[in-house]
Amino acid sequence: RQDAHAAVGGERERRAARVPLGVRLRVLRVLVTGGAGFVGSHLVDRLLERGDSVIVVDNFFTGRKENLAHHDPATAALEVIRHDVVEPALLEVDRIYHLACPASPVHYKHNPVKTAKTSVVGTLNMLGLAKRVGARFLLTSTSEVYGDPLQHPQVETYWGNVNPIGVRSCYDEGKRTAETLAMDYHRAANLEVRIARIFNTYEPRMCIDDGRVVSNFVAQALRKEPLTVYGDGKQTRSFQYVSDLVEGLMKLMEGEHVGPFNLGNPGEFTMLELARVVQETIDRGARIEFRPNTADDPHKRKPDIARAKQLLGWEPKVPLREGLPLMVQDFRARIFGDGQQAAQ
Ligand code: NAD
Ligand code: UDP
Ligand code: UDP
């Protein structure tokens, strides 16, 4: 008799695995911590679409219920729980996508001790949960583990250049410790782990006052305010559209490799070049205003994605000039309301 557990997965997986209709299928139970945030909510959309049963755990520090409101609570296989991952949680799941952590520098510097606790104690708790129930665990780490990199582009084997006592350390060192914990649970408890190092990602559901550069520039251009370029604007970042990231996260989770894997778009822009793309997309007359830069701001950042290409068969598809307009429509509606949007 065919073991139903061999057929864990959604409808698509069942068809792919040619599981006969008569065999009872156990739906994959997936926990997404931080699932009300902007990356998390897109991941939840895709998991539900695939037929998984999804539990979101979120303390709504930066996440919003509206990000998940398009799922009908009566029919969607979605349960949303208000919970802080710094406290232990008892749940029964097969997969854990661990995203809970503020990601914008403005947010993570707001309460740095809480950020470090979220990354370290929160990750420890979710690893403990994964160990207890035998779930596979994916950590969303960050390009920030490379700090102000001395290697360019950044390869996964690079150990980074991080200030351990600076204002960004709560996040950078927090995520580095989270990676350490994940690897130690993998080695000591035989836990199945996956590590993604995510590079700057943008998309329509970002908080308008998120403080990150893409959302700032788009909101400023729409409001006819000057685009605030920090420092001389020559520092670089590489911007990835959210759908590419979500695809990479799911491929990583379902694949057989631990990682870490860089997930990012290698298209690299200075902040002045980004401002120019925003001007071209929204308002050619938008002014630029220079502001002092923040402490320890990395000078450059660009992922080497050869490992993800080779082992996950993944690469991003949406260039900045295609992704940005998708965000503008949503920001316009949220800033001006639908009525005024029509008048734009
Ligand atoms: P976000 O701020 O939109 O989402 C984070 C979510 O985690 C929010 O819903 C927030 O309420 C929740 N959260 C925060 N602290 C929590 C806690 N203690 N307990 C429970 N929930 C908590 O940010 P995002 O951009 O969607 O980031 C998601 C993950 O991806 C984060 O772990 C972040 O570090 C990582 N990441 C994102 C980027 C990016 O550019 N978006 C880059 C690198 C890494
Ligand atoms: N934990 C949790 N949910 C669980 C199992 C564990 O939140 O279902 C937490 C637990 O409270 C502990 C952490 O995960 O703080 C690490 O658990 P583990 O069993 O690995 O270590 P120990 O409890 O032995 O320190
Ligand atoms: N930045 C900027 N103007 C802004 C916000 C940010 O020029 O209004 C710069 C910031 O100094 C950094 C880059 O944009 O060099 C990316 O910052 P963000 O906060 O988006 O993400 P980070 O990669 O620093 O985590």
CSV table of C-alpha atoms and ligand atoms in Angstrom, one decimal:
chain,number,residue,atom,x,y,z
A,1,ARG,CA,0.0,0.0,0.0
A,2,GLN,CA,1.3,3.4,-0.9
A,3,ASP,CA,2.3,5.4,2.1
A,4,ALA,CA,0.3,8.6,2.2
A,5,HIS,CA,3.2,10.4,3.9
A,6,ALA,CA,5.2,9.9,0.8
A,7,ALA,CA,2.6,12.0,-0.9
A,8,VAL,CA,2.8,15.0,1.4
A,9,GLY,CA,2.2,18.1,-0.6
A,10,GLY,CA,-0.4,20.1,-2.4
A,11,GLU,CA,-2.5,19.1,-5.5
A,12,ARG,CA,0.3,20.1,-7.9
A,13,GLU,CA,2.8,17.9,-6.1
A,14,ARG,CA,0.4,15.0,-6.0
A,15,ARG,CA,-0.1,15.2,-9.8
A,16,ALA,CA,3.7,15.6,-10.3
A,17,ALA,CA,4.3,12.5,-8.1
A,18,ARG,CA,1.5,10.7,-9.9
A,19,VAL,CA,-0.2,9.8,-6.7
A,20,PRO,CA,-3.4,7.9,-7.5
A,21,LEU,CA,-6.6,9.7,-6.6
A,22,GLY,CA,-7.7,7.0,-4.2
A,23,VAL,CA,-4.7,7.5,-1.9
A,24,ARG,CA,-5.3,9.9,1.0
A,25,LEU,CA,-3.1,12.9,0.6
A,26,ARG,CA,-1.8,14.8,3.6
A,27,VAL,CA,-1.7,18.5,2.7
A,28,LEU,CA,1.7,20.1,3.5
A,29,ARG,CA,1.4,22.2,6.7
A,30,VAL,CA,3.6,25.3,6.4
A,31,LEU,CA,4.4,27.9,9.0
A,32,VAL,CA,5.4,31.3,7.8
A,33,THR,CA,6.8,33.5,10.6
A,34,GLY,CA,6.6,37.2,9.6
A,35,GLY,CA,3.9,36.2,7.1
A,36,ALA,CA,2.1,39.5,7.4
A,37,GLY,CA,5.1,41.4,6.1
A,38,PHE,CA,5.7,42.3,2.6
A,39,VAL,CA,7.9,39.3,1.5
A,40,GLY,CA,6.0,36.9,3.8
A,41,SER,CA,2.5,37.8,2.4
A,42,HIS,CA,3.6,37.1,-1.2
A,43,LEU,CA,5.0,33.8,-0.1
A,44,VAL,CA,1.7,32.9,1.6
A,45,ASP,CA,-0.2,33.7,-1.6
A,46,ARG,CA,2.0,31.3,-3.5
A,47,LEU,CA,1.8,28.5,-0.9
A,48,LEU,CA,-2.0,28.7,-0.7
A,49,GLU,CA,-2.2,28.8,-4.5
A,50,ARG,CA,-0.2,25.5,-4.5
A,51,GLY,CA,-2.6,23.9,-2.1
A,52,ASP,CA,-0.7,24.0,1.2
A,53,SER,CA,-2.2,24.7,4.5
A,54,VAL,CA,-0.6,27.8,5.9
A,55,ILE,CA,-0.1,29.2,9.5
A,56,VAL,CA,1.2,32.7,9.8
A,57,VAL,CA,2.8,33.8,13.1
A,58,ASP,CA,3.3,37.5,13.3
A,59,ASN,CA,3.5,40.2,16.0
A,60,PHE,CA,2.4,42.9,13.5
A,61,PHE,CA,5.4,45.1,14.3
A,62,THR,CA,5.9,46.0,10.7
A,63,GLY,CA,3.4,43.6,9.1
A,64,ARG,CA,-0.2,44.4,8.3
A,65,LYS,CA,-3.3,42.4,8.3
A,66,GLU,CA,-4.3,44.1,5.0
A,67,ASN,CA,-1.4,42.2,3.3
A,68,LEU,CA,-3.4,39.0,3.8
A,69,ALA,CA,-6.9,40.4,3.7
A,70,HIS,CA,-7.6,39.2,0.2
A,71,HIS,CA,-7.8,35.6,1.4
A,72,ASP,CA,-11.3,34.7,2.4
A,73,PRO,CA,-11.1,33.5,6.0
A,74,ALA,CA,-14.1,31.1,5.4
A,75,THR,CA,-12.4,29.2,2.6
A,76,ALA,CA,-8.7,29.9,2.6
A,77,ALA,CA,-6.4,27.3,4.3
A,78,LEU,CA,-4.9,30.1,6.2
A,79,GLU,CA,-4.6,30.7,9.9
A,80,VAL,CA,-3.1,33.9,11.2
A,81,ILE,CA,-1.8,34.0,14.8
A,82,ARG,CA,-0.7,37.1,16.7
A,83,HIS,CA,2.4,35.9,18.4
A,84,ASP,CA,6.0,37.1,19.1
A,85,VAL,CA,8.6,34.5,18.1
A,86,VAL,CA,10.8,35.6,21.0
A,87,GLU,CA,8.3,33.5,23.0
A,88,PRO,CA,8.1,29.7,22.5
A,89,ALA,CA,5.3,28.4,20.2
A,90,LEU,CA,3.7,25.0,20.0
A,91,LEU,CA,2.5,24.1,16.6
A,92,GLU,CA,2.6,21.0,14.3
A,93,VAL,CA,3.9,21.7,10.9
A,94,ASP,CA,6.0,20.1,8.1
A,95,ARG,CA,7.9,23.2,6.8
A,96,ILE,CA,8.9,26.5,8.5
A,97,TYR,CA,9.8,29.6,6.5
A,98,HIS,CA,11.3,31.8,9.2
A,99,LEU,CA,11.0,35.4,8.1
A,100,ALA,CA,9.9,37.2,11.3
A,101,CYS,CA,12.3,40.1,11.8
A,102,PRO,CA,12.1,43.8,10.9
A,103,ALA,CA,14.1,44.4,7.7
A,104,SER,CA,14.2,48.1,7.0
A,105,PRO,CA,17.1,49.8,8.8
A,106,VAL,CA,14.7,52.4,10.2
A,107,HIS,CA,12.6,49.7,11.8
A,108,TYR,CA,15.4,47.5,13.0
A,109,LYS,CA,17.3,50.4,14.6
A,110,HIS,CA,14.1,51.5,16.3
A,111,ASN,CA,14.5,49.0,19.1
A,112,PRO,CA,17.9,47.3,18.5
A,113,VAL,CA,17.8,45.0,21.5
A,114,LYS,CA,14.4,43.7,20.4
A,115,THR,CA,15.8,43.2,16.9
A,116,ALA,CA,18.7,41.1,18.2
A,117,LYS,CA,16.3,39.1,20.5
A,118,THR,CA,14.0,38.5,17.5
A,119,SER,CA,16.9,37.2,15.4
A,120,VAL,CA,18.6,35.2,18.0
A,121,VAL,CA,15.9,34.0,20.5
A,122,GLY,CA,13.2,34.0,17.9
A,123,THR,CA,15.3,31.8,15.5
A,124,LEU,CA,16.3,29.5,18.4
A,125,ASN,CA,12.6,29.0,19.3
A,126,MET,CA,11.6,28.2,15.7
A,127,LEU,CA,14.6,25.8,15.4
A,128,GLY,CA,13.5,24.2,18.6
A,129,LEU,CA,10.0,23.8,17.2
A,130,ALA,CA,11.4,22.4,13.9
A,131,LYS,CA,13.4,19.9,15.9
A,132,ARG,CA,10.5,18.8,18.0
A,133,VAL,CA,8.2,18.2,15.0
A,134,GLY,CA,10.8,17.2,12.5
A,135,ALA,CA,10.0,20.1,10.2
A,136,ARG,CA,12.3,21.4,7.5
A,137,PHE,CA,13.4,24.9,8.4
A,138,LEU,CA,14.3,27.8,6.0
A,139,LEU,CA,16.0,30.9,7.4
A,140,THR,CA,15.7,34.2,5.6
A,141,SER,CA,19.1,35.7,6.2
A,142,THR,CA,20.5,38.7,4.4
A,143,SER,CA,23.2,40.2,2.3
A,144,GLU,CA,23.9,42.3,5.4
A,145,VAL,CA,25.9,39.3,6.8
A,146,TYR,CA,28.6,40.5,4.3
A,147,GLY,CA,28.6,43.9,6.1
A,148,ASP,CA,30.6,46.6,4.1
A,149,PRO,CA,32.0,44.0,1.8
A,150,LEU,CA,35.7,43.9,0.7
A,151,GLN,CA,34.8,41.4,-2.1
A,152,HIS,CA,32.7,42.3,-5.0
A,153,PRO,CA,30.4,40.8,-6.1
A,154,GLN,CA,29.7,38.9,-2.9
A,155,VAL,CA,30.1,35.1,-3.1
A,156,GLU,CA,28.6,32.8,-0.4
A,157,THR,CA,32.1,31.7,0.6
A,158,TYR,CA,33.0,35.3,1.6
A,159,TRP,CA,32.9,35.7,5.4
A,160,GLY,CA,32.1,39.4,5.4
A,161,ASN,CA,33.2,42.6,7.0
A,162,VAL,CA,30.8,43.5,9.8
A,163,ASN,CA,31.2,46.0,12.6
A,164,PRO,CA,30.1,44.1,15.7
A,165,ILE,CA,29.4,47.2,17.8
A,166,GLY,CA,27.8,49.6,15.3
A,167,VAL,CA,24.2,50.7,14.9
A,168,ARG,CA,23.5,48.1,12.2
A,169,SER,CA,25.0,45.3,14.3
A,170,CYS,CA,21.7,44.3,15.9
A,171,TYR,CA,20.5,43.2,12.5
A,172,ASP,CA,23.8,42.0,10.9
A,173,GLU,CA,25.1,40.1,13.9
A,174,GLY,CA,21.6,38.9,14.7
A,175,LYS,CA,21.3,37.3,11.3
A,176,ARG,CA,24.8,35.9,11.5
A,177,THR,CA,24.0,34.3,14.8
A,178,ALA,CA,20.7,33.0,13.3
A,179,GLU,CA,22.8,31.4,10.5
A,180,THR,CA,25.1,29.9,13.1
A,181,LEU,CA,22.2,28.5,15.1
A,182,ALA,CA,20.6,27.0,11.9
A,183,MET,CA,23.9,25.3,11.0
A,184,ASP,CA,24.4,24.0,14.6
A,185,TYR,CA,20.9,22.5,14.7
A,186,HIS,CA,21.6,20.9,11.3
A,187,ARG,CA,24.9,19.4,12.5
A,188,ALA,CA,23.9,18.5,16.1
A,189,ALA,CA,20.2,17.6,15.7
A,190,ASN,CA,20.3,16.5,12.1
A,191,LEU,CA,17.7,19.1,11.3
A,192,GLU,CA,16.9,19.8,7.6
A,193,VAL,CA,17.8,23.5,7.2
A,194,ARG,CA,17.9,25.9,4.3
A,195,ILE,CA,19.6,29.3,4.4
A,196,ALA,CA,18.8,32.2,2.0
A,197,ARG,CA,20.8,35.4,1.9
A,198,ILE,CA,18.4,37.9,0.5
A,199,PHE,CA,19.5,41.0,-1.3
A,200,ASN,CA,17.5,44.3,-1.4
A,201,THR,CA,13.9,43.4,-2.5
A,202,TYR,CA,11.1,45.8,-3.4
A,203,GLU,CA,7.4,45.5,-4.3
A,204,PRO,CA,4.0,47.0,-4.1
A,205,ARG,CA,3.0,46.0,-0.6
A,206,MET,CA,6.0,47.7,1.1
A,207,CYS,CA,4.9,50.2,3.8
A,208,ILE,CA,4.9,53.7,2.3
A,209,ASP,CA,6.8,54.9,5.3
A,210,ASP,CA,9.1,51.8,5.3
A,211,GLY,CA,12.2,54.0,5.1
A,212,ARG,CA,14.0,51.8,2.5
A,213,VAL,CA,15.3,53.6,-0.5
A,214,VAL,CA,13.0,52.3,-3.2
A,215,SER,CA,9.8,53.0,-1.2
A,216,ASN,CA,11.1,56.4,-0.2
A,217,PHE,CA,12.0,57.5,-3.7
A,218,VAL,CA,8.7,56.2,-5.2
A,219,ALA,CA,6.5,57.9,-2.4
A,220,GLN,CA,8.6,61.1,-2.7
A,221,ALA,CA,8.2,61.3,-6.5
A,222,LEU,CA,4.5,60.7,-6.3
A,223,ARG,CA,4.0,63.3,-3.5
A,224,LYS,CA,6.1,65.8,-5.5
A,225,GLU,CA,8.7,65.9,-2.7
A,226,PRO,CA,12.5,65.8,-3.4
A,227,LEU,CA,14.1,62.4,-3.6
A,228,THR,CA,16.4,62.1,-0.6
A,229,VAL,CA,19.8,60.7,-1.6
A,230,TYR,CA,21.9,59.9,1.4
A,231,GLY,CA,25.7,60.6,1.2
A,232,ASP,CA,27.1,61.2,-2.3
A,233,GLY,CA,24.7,58.7,-3.8
A,234,LYS,CA,27.5,56.6,-5.3
A,235,GLN,CA,26.9,53.7,-3.0
A,236,THR,CA,25.4,50.7,-4.8
A,237,ARG,CA,22.6,48.2,-4.3
A,238,SER,CA,21.1,45.5,-6.4
A,239,PHE,CA,17.3,45.4,-6.5
A,240,GLN,CA,15.2,42.3,-6.8
A,241,TYR,CA,11.5,42.1,-7.5
A,242,VAL,CA,9.5,40.1,-4.9
A,243,SER,CA,8.1,37.5,-7.2
A,244,ASP,CA,11.7,36.4,-8.1
A,245,LEU,CA,12.6,36.1,-4.5
A,246,VAL,CA,9.5,34.0,-3.6
A,247,GLU,CA,10.3,31.6,-6.4
A,248,GLY,CA,13.8,31.3,-5.1
A,249,LEU,CA,12.7,30.7,-1.5
A,250,MET,CA,10.3,27.9,-2.6
A,251,LYS,CA,12.9,26.3,-4.8
A,252,LEU,CA,15.4,26.4,-2.0
A,253,MET,CA,13.0,24.9,0.5
A,254,GLU,CA,11.9,22.0,-1.8
A,255,GLY,CA,15.5,21.4,-3.1
A,256,GLU,CA,18.1,19.3,-1.4
A,257,HIS,CA,20.8,21.9,-0.7
A,258,VAL,CA,21.3,23.6,2.6
A,259,GLY,CA,23.1,26.7,1.3
A,260,PRO,CA,23.6,29.5,2.1
A,261,PHE,CA,22.4,30.8,-1.2
A,262,ASN,CA,22.5,34.4,-2.4
A,263,LEU,CA,19.0,35.3,-3.7
A,264,GLY,CA,19.2,38.6,-5.4
A,265,ASN,CA,19.2,40.4,-8.8
A,266,PRO,CA,22.8,41.1,-9.9
A,267,GLY,CA,21.6,44.4,-11.7
A,268,GLU,CA,23.6,46.9,-9.7
A,269,PHE,CA,22.7,50.6,-9.4
A,270,THR,CA,24.1,53.6,-7.5
A,271,MET,CA,21.5,55.5,-5.5
A,272,LEU,CA,21.8,58.3,-8.0
A,273,GLU,CA,21.1,55.9,-10.9
A,274,LEU,CA,18.1,54.6,-8.9
A,275,ALA,CA,16.8,58.1,-8.5
A,276,ARG,CA,17.1,58.6,-12.3
A,277,VAL,CA,15.1,55.4,-12.9
A,278,VAL,CA,12.4,56.7,-10.5
A,279,GLN,CA,12.4,60.1,-12.3
A,280,GLU,CA,12.0,58.4,-15.7
A,281,THR,CA,9.2,56.2,-14.3
A,282,ILE,CA,7.2,58.7,-12.3
A,283,ASP,CA,8.2,62.4,-12.8
A,284,ARG,CA,11.1,63.6,-14.9
A,285,GLY,CA,11.1,66.9,-13.0
A,286,ALA,CA,11.5,65.3,-9.5
A,287,ARG,CA,14.3,67.1,-7.6
A,288,ILE,CA,17.1,65.4,-5.8
A,289,GLU,CA,18.1,66.5,-2.3
A,290,PHE,CA,21.3,65.2,-0.7
A,291,ARG,CA,21.2,64.2,3.0
A,292,PRO,CA,23.9,62.9,5.3
A,293,ASN,CA,24.3,59.2,5.1
A,294,THR,CA,23.7,56.8,8.0
A,295,ALA,CA,26.6,55.2,9.9
A,296,ASP,CA,28.2,52.0,8.6
A,297,ASP,CA,26.3,52.2,5.3
A,298,PRO,CA,27.7,49.5,3.0
A,299,HIS,CA,29.4,51.1,0.0
A,300,LYS,CA,28.5,48.4,-2.5
A,301,ARG,CA,26.4,45.3,-2.8
A,302,LYS,CA,25.8,42.9,-5.6
A,303,PRO,CA,25.1,39.2,-5.4
A,304,ASP,CA,27.1,36.5,-7.2
A,305,ILE,CA,24.2,34.1,-8.0
A,306,ALA,CA,26.2,31.3,-9.7
A,307,ARG,CA,25.5,28.9,-6.9
A,308,ALA,CA,21.7,29.4,-7.0
A,309,LYS,CA,21.7,29.2,-10.8
A,310,GLN,CA,23.6,25.9,-10.8
A,311,LEU,CA,22.1,24.1,-7.8
A,312,LEU,CA,18.6,25.5,-7.6
A,313,GLY,CA,18.1,26.3,-11.3
A,314,TRP,CA,17.0,29.8,-10.2
A,315,GLU,CA,17.7,33.2,-11.5
A,316,PRO,CA,15.7,36.5,-11.3
A,317,LYS,CA,13.5,37.5,-14.3
A,318,VAL,CA,12.2,41.0,-13.5
A,319,PRO,CA,14.7,43.9,-14.1
A,320,LEU,CA,14.3,47.1,-12.1
A,321,ARG,CA,12.8,49.0,-15.0
A,322,GLU,CA,10.0,46.5,-15.3
A,323,GLY,CA,9.4,45.9,-11.6
A,324,LEU,CA,9.3,49.6,-10.5
A,325,PRO,CA,6.2,50.5,-12.6
A,326,LEU,CA,4.3,47.6,-10.9
A,327,MET,CA,5.0,49.3,-7.6
A,328,VAL,CA,4.0,52.8,-8.6
A,329,GLN,CA,0.4,51.9,-9.4
A,330,ASP,CA,-0.2,50.5,-5.9
A,331,PHE,CA,1.7,53.3,-4.1
A,332,ARG,CA,-0.4,55.9,-6.1
A,333,ALA,CA,-3.6,54.3,-5.0
A,334,ARG,CA,-2.5,54.1,-1.4
A,335,ILE,CA,-1.2,57.6,-1.2
A,336,PHE,CA,-3.9,59.4,-3.0
A,337,GLY,CA,-6.9,57.0,-2.7
A,338,ASP,CA,-8.6,55.6,-5.7
A,339,GLY,CA,-10.6,58.8,-6.6
A,340,GLN,CA,-7.5,60.9,-7.0
A,341,GLN,CA,-5.7,58.1,-8.7
A,342,ALA,CA,-8.1,58.4,-11.6
A,343,ALA,CA,-7.3,62.1,-11.8
A,344,GLN,CA,-3.6,61.5,-12.0
B,1,NAD,P1,8.8,43.2,6.8
B,1,NAD,O1,9.2,44.1,7.9
B,1,NAD,O2,7.8,43.6,5.8
B,1,NAD,O3,8.3,41.8,7.4
B,1,NAD,C1,8.8,41.3,8.6
B,1,NAD,C2,7.6,40.6,9.3
B,1,NAD,O4,8.1,40.0,10.6
B,1,NAD,C3,6.5,41.6,9.7
B,1,NAD,O5,5.3,41.1,9.4
B,1,NAD,C4,6.7,41.8,11.2
B,1,NAD,O6,5.5,42.2,11.8
B,1,NAD,C5,7.2,40.4,11.6
B,1,NAD,N1,7.9,40.4,12.9
B,1,NAD,C6,9.0,41.2,13.2
B,1,NAD,N2,9.4,40.9,14.5
B,1,NAD,C7,8.6,39.8,14.9
B,1,NAD,C8,8.6,39.1,16.1
B,1,NAD,N3,9.4,39.3,17.1
B,1,NAD,N4,7.7,38.1,16.2
B,1,NAD,C9,6.8,37.8,15.2
B,1,NAD,N5,6.8,38.6,14.0
B,1,NAD,C10,7.7,39.5,13.9
B,1,NAD,O7,10.2,42.8,6.1
B,1,NAD,P2,10.4,41.9,4.8
B,1,NAD,O8,11.2,42.8,3.9
B,1,NAD,O9,9.2,41.2,4.4
B,1,NAD,O10,11.5,40.8,5.4
B,1,NAD,C11,11.2,39.5,5.6
B,1,NAD,C12,12.4,38.7,6.0
B,1,NAD,O11,13.3,38.8,4.9
B,1,NAD,C13,13.2,39.3,7.2
B,1,NAD,O12,13.7,38.2,7.9
B,1,NAD,C14,14.3,40.1,6.5
B,1,NAD,O13,15.4,40.1,7.4
B,1,NAD,C15,14.6,39.3,5.3
B,1,NAD,N6,15.2,40.1,4.3
B,1,NAD,C16,14.5,41.0,3.5
B,1,NAD,C17,15.1,41.8,2.6
B,1,NAD,C18,14.4,42.8,1.8
B,1,NAD,O14,15.0,43.6,1.0
B,1,NAD,N7,13.1,42.8,1.8
B,1,NAD,C19,16.5,41.7,2.4
B,1,NAD,C20,17.2,40.8,3.2
B,1,NAD,C21,16.6,40.0,4.1
B,2,UDP,N1,10.7,25.6,21.4
B,2,UDP,C1,9.5,26.1,20.9
B,2,UDP,N2,8.5,25.3,20.4
B,2,UDP,C2,8.7,23.9,20.4
B,2,UDP,C3,9.9,23.4,20.9
B,2,UDP,C4,10.9,24.2,21.4
B,2,UDP,O1,9.3,27.3,20.9
B,2,UDP,O2,7.8,23.2,19.9
B,2,UDP,C5,11.7,26.5,22.0
B,2,UDP,C6,12.1,26.1,23.4
B,2,UDP,O3,11.3,26.9,24.3
B,2,UDP,C7,13.5,26.5,23.5
B,2,UDP,C8,14.0,26.5,22.0
B,2,UDP,O4,12.9,26.3,21.2
B,2,UDP,O5,13.6,27.8,24.0
B,2,UDP,C9,15.1,25.5,21.8
B,2,UDP,O6,14.5,24.2,22.0
B,2,UDP,P1,15.4,23.0,22.1
B,2,UDP,O7,14.5,21.8,22.4
B,2,UDP,O8,16.3,22.8,20.9
B,2,UDP,O9,16.4,23.3,23.3
B,2,UDP,P2,16.2,23.3,24.9
B,2,UDP,O10,14.8,23.5,25.2
B,2,UDP,O11,16.7,22.0,25.3
B,2,UDP,O12,17.1,24.4,25.3
B,3,UDP,N1,19.1,55.6,0.9
B,3,UDP,C1,19.0,56.8,0.3
B,3,UDP,N2,17.8,57.5,0.5
B,3,UDP,C2,16.8,57.1,1.2
B,3,UDP,C3,16.9,55.8,1.9
B,3,UDP,C4,18.1,55.1,1.7
B,3,UDP,O1,19.9,57.3,-0.5
B,3,UDP,O2,15.8,57.8,1.3
B,3,UDP,C5,20.3,54.8,0.7
B,3,UDP,C6,21.0,54.3,2.0
B,3,UDP,O3,21.9,55.2,2.5
B,3,UDP,C7,21.7,53.0,1.4
B,3,UDP,C8,20.8,52.6,0.3
B,3,UDP,O4,19.9,53.7,0.0
B,3,UDP,O5,22.9,53.4,0.9
B,3,UDP,C9,19.9,51.4,0.6
B,3,UDP,O6,19.2,51.7,1.8
B,3,UDP,P1,18.0,50.8,2.4
B,3,UDP,O7,17.6,51.4,3.7
B,3,UDP,O8,16.9,50.7,1.3
B,3,UDP,O9,18.6,49.3,2.5
B,3,UDP,P2,19.9,48.7,3.0
B,3,UDP,O10,20.5,48.0,1.9
B,3,UDP,O11,20.8,49.8,3.6
B,3,UDP,O12,19.5,47.8,4.1
